[in-house]
Amino acid sequence: MLRFPTLILLLLVLTPADALAEADAIERGEYIFNAAGCAGCHTDLKGNGPLLAGGRPLETPFGRFYGPNITPDPQHGIGAWTDEQFVTALKTGVSPAGKPYYPAFPFTSFNRAKPEDLLDLKAYIFSLPPVAQPSRAHELRFPFGWRPLLWGWRMLNFKPATFAEDPNQDVQLNRGRYLVDTLTHCGECHTPRNALGATDADRRMAGTVAGPEGQTVPNISPHPDTGIGAWSVADLTSLLKSGLTPEFDSVGGSMGEVVEQSTSRLLDEDLEAIAMYLLSLPSIDNLIAKPSTE
Ligand code: HEC
Ligand code: HEC
């Protein structure tokens, strides 16, 4: 809580220019927040839970995770975190107490984010209402509940990096690569994983029958028969905007959520960049049988 004299002091030092800069950061941060779909895993929508207050179950082969409370509540959320702690958590997957995070939190993609984007993201999250609700403990299978195992996992599977523009690629492909590989983290679901739960870099976007919540995730590499090689940029952009495939099927499950909470809220030029980049990736022949519809 701010004490009265502190408030006066703050008002004295916070010039209108600072206030405006802060408002800009919050607005940019909201866009990053939507692109990254932070709300999805951290909000118990089915249980009508408050925004970002946690409790959403995520089923994985290792057990059930619950997205924690990341509202700015200082006790139950992340309200007491400094900028540095927030950036470190997303860029390195390590908590302020020095504990490693499970890759069910896609820091494995977010780590490449530009630090300035993460600061804007924090400004937005900290502008939202705090919720005093404790996070739920994960329910993991033995031995995965033992967090220090993750140090070993990280040595094998995680190399933090920051996105760098590729001067040999045009602006649009660079933007698409940043969005797909970092913020919108398409590969966290569309790239198959090895036995250790790490994404297989040689089979990017090739699809898997063992996706999140046990869902079948289609091949979205540009293979003409087993992937989306026959789709145009317009087909893809329109799916990301509306959730409708070129055959007018609507995508469901976790992709329905991605469209609703993330891609439908992005600018058309960003959706186009995503589509152009995806269609420029290596084509991988991997037939993923469509799940039977109930
Ligand atoms: C696919 C689901 C998923 C998405 C998307 C996701 N998170 Fe998380 N997040 C998790 C899970 C699960 C954990 C708990 C990890 C653990 O306990 O090791 C977590 C942990 C965190 C933590 C650490 C909280 C703490 O108390 O230590 C922060 C901060 C966080 N997420 C922020 C974000 C932000 C910001 C975004 C959007 C950029 C985001 N998350 C997107 C699943 C997700
Ligand atoms: C949380 C997991 C998840 C994420 C993240 C995700 N997808 Fe999907 N995606 C799915 C699932 C599951 C389906 C299958 C939906 C269905 O069959 O109704 C799907 C379907 C699709 C399809 C339809 C393919 C076809 O052959 O019908 C496209 C295209 C697609 N996703 C593109 C993307 C792009 C681009 C991104 C990143 C912006 C992305 N997805 C992020 C899970 C995900």
Short mmCIF file of C-alpha atoms and ligand atoms in Angstrom, two decimals:
data_model
loop_
_atom_site.label_atom_id
_atom_site.label_comp_id
_atom_site.label_asym_id
_atom_site.label_seq_id
_atom_site.Cartn_x
_atom_site.Cartn_y
_atom_site.Cartn_z
CA MET A 1 0.00 0.00 0.00
CA LEU A 2 1.21 3.50 -0.78
CA ARG A 3 1.40 5.79 2.22
CA PHE A 4 0.08 9.30 1.80
CA PRO A 5 3.45 11.14 1.80
CA THR A 6 4.82 8.64 -0.74
CA LEU A 7 1.86 9.39 -2.95
CA ILE A 8 2.53 13.13 -2.82
CA LEU A 9 6.17 12.49 -3.63
CA LEU A 10 5.18 10.26 -6.54
CA LEU A 11 2.82 12.91 -7.88
CA LEU A 12 5.65 15.44 -7.69
CA VAL A 13 8.12 13.32 -9.61
CA LEU A 14 5.67 11.75 -12.06
CA THR A 15 5.46 14.39 -14.76
CA PRO A 16 2.68 14.16 -17.34
CA ALA A 17 5.26 12.91 -19.86
CA ASP A 18 6.01 9.92 -17.60
CA ALA A 19 2.30 9.20 -17.23
CA LEU A 20 1.88 9.28 -21.01
CA ALA A 21 4.86 7.00 -21.55
CA GLU A 22 3.38 4.58 -19.01
CA ALA A 23 0.01 4.61 -20.82
CA ASP A 24 1.82 3.82 -24.11
CA ALA A 25 3.69 0.94 -22.48
CA ILE A 26 0.41 -0.50 -21.15
CA GLU A 27 -1.19 -0.30 -24.60
CA ARG A 28 1.78 -1.99 -26.30
CA GLY A 29 1.85 -4.54 -23.49
CA GLU A 30 -1.79 -5.49 -24.07
CA TYR A 31 -0.95 -6.39 -27.66
CA ILE A 32 1.96 -8.60 -26.55
CA PHE A 33 -0.30 -10.16 -23.91
CA ASN A 34 -2.88 -11.09 -26.56
CA ALA A 35 -0.27 -12.33 -29.03
CA ALA A 36 1.24 -14.57 -26.35
CA GLY A 37 -2.12 -15.80 -25.05
CA CYS A 38 -1.10 -15.33 -21.41
CA ALA A 39 -4.74 -15.26 -20.27
CA GLY A 40 -5.53 -18.78 -21.50
CA CYS A 41 -3.37 -20.86 -19.15
CA HIS A 42 -3.62 -18.46 -16.24
CA THR A 43 -7.40 -18.04 -16.11
CA ASP A 44 -9.86 -20.73 -15.05
CA LEU A 45 -12.42 -19.83 -17.73
CA LYS A 46 -14.43 -23.04 -17.27
CA GLY A 47 -14.77 -22.32 -13.54
CA ASN A 48 -15.56 -18.62 -14.26
CA GLY A 49 -12.37 -17.67 -12.43
CA PRO A 50 -11.11 -14.06 -12.47
CA LEU A 51 -8.62 -12.98 -15.15
CA LEU A 52 -5.08 -14.31 -14.51
CA ALA A 53 -5.96 -15.58 -11.01
CA GLY A 54 -4.85 -19.10 -11.98
CA GLY A 55 -6.40 -22.52 -11.36
CA ARG A 56 -6.74 -23.60 -14.98
CA PRO A 57 -5.81 -27.30 -15.25
CA LEU A 58 -3.37 -28.35 -18.00
CA GLU A 59 -3.13 -32.12 -18.58
CA THR A 60 0.26 -33.43 -19.74
CA PRO A 61 1.97 -36.84 -19.83
CA PHE A 62 3.79 -35.75 -16.64
CA GLY A 63 0.64 -34.97 -14.71
CA ARG A 64 -1.72 -32.05 -14.21
CA PHE A 65 -0.38 -28.50 -14.00
CA TYR A 66 -2.39 -25.54 -12.79
CA GLY A 67 -1.56 -22.12 -14.22
CA PRO A 68 -0.58 -19.99 -11.19
CA ASN A 69 -2.04 -16.62 -10.16
CA ILE A 70 -0.13 -13.92 -12.09
CA THR A 71 -2.31 -10.95 -11.14
CA PRO A 72 -0.49 -8.03 -9.46
CA ASP A 73 -1.59 -9.25 -6.02
CA PRO A 74 1.60 -8.91 -3.92
CA GLN A 75 0.98 -12.05 -1.86
CA HIS A 76 -0.69 -14.59 -4.16
CA GLY A 77 0.27 -13.13 -7.52
CA ILE A 78 3.38 -11.42 -8.86
CA GLY A 79 2.67 -7.90 -7.57
CA ALA A 80 5.87 -7.79 -5.51
CA TRP A 81 8.10 -8.70 -8.49
CA THR A 82 10.61 -6.22 -9.88
CA ASP A 83 11.00 -5.64 -13.62
CA GLU A 84 14.17 -7.68 -13.51
CA GLN A 85 12.53 -10.66 -11.80
CA PHE A 86 9.73 -10.66 -14.36
CA VAL A 87 12.10 -10.51 -17.33
CA THR A 88 14.31 -13.22 -15.78
CA ALA A 89 11.32 -15.54 -15.24
CA LEU A 90 10.23 -15.27 -18.89
CA LYS A 91 13.69 -15.21 -20.43
CA THR A 92 15.36 -17.89 -18.37
CA GLY A 93 12.51 -19.87 -16.78
CA VAL A 94 13.86 -19.27 -13.28
CA SER A 95 11.75 -17.84 -10.43
CA PRO A 96 12.74 -14.92 -8.15
CA ALA A 97 13.56 -17.58 -5.51
CA GLY A 98 15.97 -19.21 -7.98
CA LYS A 99 13.77 -22.25 -8.77
CA PRO A 100 13.47 -23.63 -12.31
CA TYR A 101 10.04 -23.59 -13.99
CA TYR A 102 8.43 -26.52 -15.78
CA PRO A 103 8.30 -26.18 -19.56
CA ALA A 104 4.46 -26.41 -19.29
CA PHE A 105 5.07 -22.65 -18.96
CA PRO A 106 6.28 -21.88 -22.51
CA PHE A 107 9.30 -19.84 -21.43
CA THR A 108 11.01 -22.16 -23.93
CA SER A 109 9.45 -19.85 -26.59
CA PHE A 110 9.03 -16.63 -24.60
CA ASN A 111 12.73 -16.53 -23.69
CA ARG A 112 13.49 -15.15 -27.16
CA ALA A 113 11.25 -12.12 -26.60
CA LYS A 114 12.78 -8.66 -26.82
CA PRO A 115 13.30 -7.39 -23.24
CA GLU A 116 11.48 -4.12 -24.08
CA ASP A 117 8.41 -6.13 -25.10
CA LEU A 118 8.50 -7.98 -21.78
CA LEU A 119 8.66 -4.70 -19.85
CA ASP A 120 5.59 -3.46 -21.74
CA LEU A 121 3.89 -6.78 -21.01
CA LYS A 122 4.61 -6.37 -17.30
CA ALA A 123 3.24 -2.81 -17.35
CA TYR A 124 -0.01 -4.16 -18.82
CA ILE A 125 -0.33 -7.08 -16.37
CA PHE A 126 0.35 -4.71 -13.46
CA SER A 127 -2.47 -2.42 -14.69
CA LEU A 128 -5.01 -5.26 -14.21
CA PRO A 129 -6.92 -5.90 -10.97
CA PRO A 130 -5.04 -7.90 -8.30
CA VAL A 131 -6.83 -11.03 -7.08
CA ALA A 132 -6.03 -12.46 -3.63
CA GLN A 133 -6.44 -16.13 -4.50
CA PRO A 134 -3.76 -18.71 -3.78
CA SER A 135 -2.32 -20.71 -6.72
CA ARG A 136 -3.13 -24.44 -6.79
CA ALA A 137 -0.32 -26.95 -6.37
CA HIS A 138 0.41 -29.07 -9.49
CA GLU A 139 -0.51 -32.76 -9.33
CA LEU A 140 2.43 -34.49 -11.03
CA ARG A 141 3.36 -38.15 -11.42
CA PHE A 142 6.40 -39.46 -9.56
CA PRO A 143 9.20 -38.37 -9.93
CA PHE A 144 8.25 -35.25 -11.89
CA GLY A 145 7.02 -33.41 -8.81
CA TRP A 146 10.65 -33.04 -7.74
CA ARG A 147 11.53 -29.63 -9.22
CA PRO A 148 15.36 -29.92 -9.08
CA LEU A 149 15.09 -32.56 -11.86
CA LEU A 150 14.44 -29.61 -14.14
CA TRP A 151 18.05 -28.44 -13.88
CA GLY A 152 19.02 -31.63 -15.74
CA TRP A 153 16.21 -31.18 -18.24
CA ARG A 154 17.38 -27.64 -18.96
CA MET A 155 20.97 -28.72 -19.60
CA LEU A 156 19.74 -31.11 -22.28
CA ASN A 157 16.90 -29.12 -23.79
CA PHE A 158 17.12 -25.40 -23.17
CA LYS A 159 19.39 -22.72 -24.57
CA PRO A 160 18.08 -19.22 -23.83
CA ALA A 161 18.43 -16.74 -26.69
CA THR A 162 17.06 -13.38 -27.75
CA PHE A 163 15.39 -12.92 -31.10
CA ALA A 164 17.72 -11.37 -33.66
CA GLU A 165 16.61 -9.96 -37.00
CA ASP A 166 18.01 -11.90 -39.95
CA PRO A 167 19.38 -9.29 -42.38
CA ASN A 168 18.96 -11.76 -45.26
CA GLN A 169 15.23 -11.98 -44.72
CA ASP A 170 12.70 -9.26 -45.43
CA VAL A 171 10.93 -7.32 -42.70
CA GLN A 172 7.74 -9.35 -42.98
CA LEU A 173 9.46 -12.74 -42.60
CA ASN A 174 11.44 -11.44 -39.63
CA ARG A 175 8.25 -10.22 -38.00
CA GLY A 176 6.55 -13.57 -38.75
CA ARG A 177 9.44 -15.48 -37.24
CA TYR A 178 9.32 -13.36 -34.07
CA LEU A 179 5.58 -13.89 -33.71
CA VAL A 180 5.53 -17.63 -34.52
CA ASP A 181 8.67 -18.77 -32.69
CA THR A 182 8.41 -16.45 -29.71
CA LEU A 183 5.16 -14.73 -28.84
CA THR A 184 2.36 -16.85 -30.35
CA HIS A 185 4.43 -20.02 -29.70
CA CYS A 186 2.69 -22.11 -32.43
CA GLY A 187 5.41 -24.78 -32.18
CA GLU A 188 4.69 -25.48 -28.49
CA CYS A 189 1.64 -27.40 -29.75
CA HIS A 190 2.35 -28.09 -33.43
CA THR A 191 5.91 -29.45 -33.08
CA PRO A 192 6.17 -33.06 -31.84
CA ARG A 193 8.02 -33.66 -28.56
CA ASN A 194 10.61 -36.26 -27.57
CA ALA A 195 10.35 -38.57 -24.54
CA LEU A 196 11.69 -35.78 -22.32
CA GLY A 197 8.94 -33.45 -23.42
CA ALA A 198 11.22 -31.17 -25.47
CA THR A 199 10.15 -30.00 -28.94
CA ASP A 200 11.94 -31.79 -31.81
CA ALA A 201 13.84 -29.09 -33.73
CA ASP A 202 14.11 -31.29 -36.85
CA ARG A 203 10.34 -31.73 -37.16
CA ARG A 204 9.11 -28.20 -36.67
CA MET A 205 5.34 -27.76 -37.06
CA ALA A 206 4.99 -31.37 -38.27
CA GLY A 207 2.05 -32.10 -35.94
CA THR A 208 1.49 -34.75 -33.30
CA VAL A 209 -1.19 -37.07 -32.00
CA ALA A 210 0.01 -36.31 -28.47
CA GLY A 211 -0.69 -32.58 -28.20
CA PRO A 212 -1.84 -30.62 -25.16
CA GLU A 213 -4.72 -32.32 -23.29
CA GLY A 214 -4.02 -35.40 -25.45
CA GLN A 215 -5.37 -33.60 -28.53
CA THR A 216 -4.34 -34.37 -32.10
CA VAL A 217 -2.51 -31.36 -33.53
CA PRO A 218 -2.28 -31.13 -37.34
CA ASN A 219 0.87 -30.80 -39.45
CA ILE A 220 1.17 -27.10 -40.38
CA SER A 221 4.47 -27.36 -42.21
CA PRO A 222 4.04 -26.49 -45.91
CA HIS A 223 3.94 -30.13 -47.08
CA PRO A 224 1.46 -30.25 -50.01
CA ASP A 225 -0.29 -33.49 -48.93
CA THR A 226 0.17 -33.91 -45.19
CA GLY A 227 0.63 -30.25 -44.18
CA ILE A 228 -0.83 -26.92 -45.27
CA GLY A 229 1.23 -26.52 -48.47
CA ALA A 230 -1.97 -26.14 -50.49
CA TRP A 231 -3.18 -23.21 -48.36
CA SER A 232 -2.73 -19.62 -49.53
CA VAL A 233 -1.61 -16.79 -47.26
CA ALA A 234 -5.22 -15.58 -47.37
CA ASP A 235 -6.53 -19.03 -46.25
CA LEU A 236 -4.20 -19.04 -43.27
CA THR A 237 -4.83 -15.42 -42.33
CA SER A 238 -8.54 -16.01 -42.45
CA LEU A 239 -8.28 -19.10 -40.21
CA LEU A 240 -6.27 -17.14 -37.65
CA LYS A 241 -8.83 -14.32 -37.78
CA SER A 242 -12.08 -16.34 -37.81
CA GLY A 243 -11.24 -19.93 -36.86
CA LEU A 244 -12.57 -21.22 -40.19
CA THR A 245 -10.53 -23.51 -42.47
CA PRO A 246 -10.74 -23.22 -46.29
CA GLU A 247 -13.34 -26.07 -46.10
CA PHE A 248 -15.36 -23.96 -43.66
CA ASP A 249 -14.75 -26.33 -40.77
CA SER A 250 -14.24 -24.40 -37.57
CA VAL A 251 -11.16 -25.28 -35.54
CA GLY A 252 -11.88 -26.46 -32.02
CA GLY A 253 -10.12 -27.47 -28.82
CA SER A 254 -7.04 -25.53 -27.91
CA MET A 255 -6.82 -23.98 -31.41
CA GLY A 256 -10.27 -22.49 -30.87
CA GLU A 257 -8.87 -20.86 -27.75
CA VAL A 258 -5.76 -19.65 -29.59
CA VAL A 259 -7.96 -17.96 -32.21
CA GLU A 260 -10.35 -16.48 -29.68
CA GLN A 261 -7.81 -15.20 -27.17
CA SER A 262 -4.85 -14.50 -29.38
CA THR A 263 -4.78 -14.45 -33.17
CA SER A 264 -8.24 -12.89 -33.77
CA ARG A 265 -6.98 -9.89 -31.77
CA LEU A 266 -3.88 -9.31 -33.89
CA LEU A 267 -3.42 -6.82 -36.72
CA ASP A 268 -3.99 -8.17 -40.24
CA GLU A 269 -0.40 -7.33 -41.18
CA ASP A 270 0.85 -9.51 -38.30
CA LEU A 271 -1.41 -12.42 -39.31
CA GLU A 272 -0.05 -12.13 -42.84
CA ALA A 273 3.51 -12.14 -41.50
CA ILE A 274 2.71 -15.31 -39.51
CA ALA A 275 1.25 -16.97 -42.62
CA MET A 276 4.18 -15.97 -44.88
CA TYR A 277 6.71 -17.25 -42.36
CA LEU A 278 4.92 -20.58 -41.77
CA LEU A 279 4.69 -21.22 -45.50
CA SER A 280 8.45 -20.50 -45.83
CA LEU A 281 9.45 -23.26 -43.36
CA PRO A 282 10.81 -26.66 -44.45
CA SER A 283 8.11 -28.99 -45.69
CA ILE A 284 7.80 -32.16 -43.58
CA ASP A 285 5.95 -35.26 -44.74
CA ASN A 286 4.07 -36.40 -41.64
CA LEU A 287 0.55 -37.72 -41.95
CA ILE A 288 -1.48 -36.94 -38.86
CA ALA A 289 -4.79 -38.77 -38.92
CA LYS A 290 -7.68 -36.44 -38.19
CA PRO A 291 -9.39 -37.33 -34.91
CA SER A 292 -12.86 -38.80 -35.37
CA THR A 293 -15.48 -36.21 -34.48
CA GLU A 294 -17.86 -37.20 -31.72
C1 HEC B 1 0.57 -23.07 -22.15
C2 HEC B 1 0.19 -22.49 -20.89
C3 HEC B 1 0.81 -21.16 -20.46
C4 HEC B 1 0.90 -19.99 -21.18
C5 HEC B 1 0.43 -19.70 -22.60
C6 HEC B 1 1.53 -19.03 -20.29
N1 HEC B 1 1.82 -19.60 -19.08
FE1 HEC B 1 2.66 -18.70 -17.48
N2 HEC B 1 2.79 -20.50 -16.53
C7 HEC B 1 2.18 -21.68 -16.94
C8 HEC B 1 2.42 -22.72 -15.95
C9 HEC B 1 1.91 -24.15 -16.01
C10 HEC B 1 3.21 -22.13 -14.93
C11 HEC B 1 3.77 -22.82 -13.67
C12 HEC B 1 5.18 -23.31 -13.97
C13 HEC B 1 5.84 -23.97 -12.78
O1 HEC B 1 5.21 -24.16 -11.73
O2 HEC B 1 7.02 -24.32 -12.91
C14 HEC B 1 3.41 -20.74 -15.32
C15 HEC B 1 4.15 -19.81 -14.58
C16 HEC B 1 4.22 -18.46 -14.88
C17 HEC B 1 4.88 -17.48 -14.04
C18 HEC B 1 5.56 -17.75 -12.71
C19 HEC B 1 4.58 -17.49 -11.60
C20 HEC B 1 5.15 -17.69 -10.22
O3 HEC B 1 4.36 -17.52 -9.26
O4 HEC B 1 6.32 -18.01 -10.06
C21 HEC B 1 4.74 -16.27 -14.67
C22 HEC B 1 5.25 -14.92 -14.18
C23 HEC B 1 4.01 -16.50 -15.88
N3 HEC B 1 3.70 -17.83 -15.98
C24 HEC B 1 3.68 -15.49 -16.78
C25 HEC B 1 3.13 -15.74 -18.03
C26 HEC B 1 2.98 -14.73 -19.04
C27 HEC B 1 3.34 -13.26 -18.87
C28 HEC B 1 2.46 -15.34 -20.14
C29 HEC B 1 2.23 -14.75 -21.52
C30 HEC B 1 3.44 -14.18 -22.10
C31 HEC B 1 2.28 -16.75 -19.78
N4 HEC B 1 2.69 -16.95 -18.50
C32 HEC B 1 1.77 -17.72 -20.64
C33 HEC B 1 1.49 -21.85 -18.12
C34 HEC B 1 1.39 -20.91 -19.15
C1 HEC B 2 -2.42 -24.59 -27.50
C2 HEC B 2 -2.04 -25.39 -28.64
C3 HEC B 2 -1.95 -24.72 -30.00
C4 HEC B 2 -1.27 -23.56 -30.33
C5 HEC B 2 -0.46 -22.65 -29.41
C6 HEC B 2 -1.48 -23.37 -31.74
N1 HEC B 2 -2.25 -24.36 -32.26
FE1 HEC B 2 -2.90 -24.50 -34.19
N2 HEC B 2 -4.00 -26.15 -33.72
C7 HEC B 2 -4.03 -26.76 -32.48
C8 HEC B 2 -4.99 -27.86 -32.52
C9 HEC B 2 -5.35 -28.79 -31.37
C10 HEC B 2 -5.53 -27.88 -33.83
C11 HEC B 2 -6.60 -28.82 -34.38
C12 HEC B 2 -7.94 -28.14 -34.17
C13 HEC B 2 -9.10 -28.96 -34.67
O1 HEC B 2 -8.88 -30.03 -35.25
O2 HEC B 2 -10.25 -28.51 -34.49
C14 HEC B 2 -4.88 -26.79 -34.56
C15 HEC B 2 -5.16 -26.47 -35.88
C16 HEC B 2 -4.48 -25.50 -36.62
C17 HEC B 2 -4.65 -25.26 -38.04
C18 HEC B 2 -5.60 -26.02 -38.97
C19 HEC B 2 -4.81 -27.02 -39.76
C20 HEC B 2 -5.68 -27.96 -40.56
O3 HEC B 2 -5.07 -28.74 -41.31
O4 HEC B 2 -6.91 -27.93 -40.42
C21 HEC B 2 -3.78 -24.25 -38.38
C22 HEC B 2 -3.56 -23.65 -39.76
C23 HEC B 2 -3.10 -23.86 -37.18
N3 HEC B 2 -3.54 -24.63 -36.12
C24 HEC B 2 -2.15 -22.84 -37.12
C25 HEC B 2 -1.60 -22.38 -35.94
C26 HEC B 2 -0.73 -21.22 -35.86
C27 HEC B 2 -0.30 -20.36 -37.03
C28 HEC B 2 -0.41 -21.05 -34.54
C29 HEC B 2 0.41 -19.94 -33.90
C30 HEC B 2 -0.10 -18.61 -34.20
C31 HEC B 2 -1.06 -22.13 -33.80
N4 HEC B 2 -1.76 -22.90 -34.68
C32 HEC B 2 -0.95 -22.28 -32.43
C33 HEC B 2 -3.31 -26.39 -31.35
C34 HEC B 2 -2.56 -25.22 -31.23
#
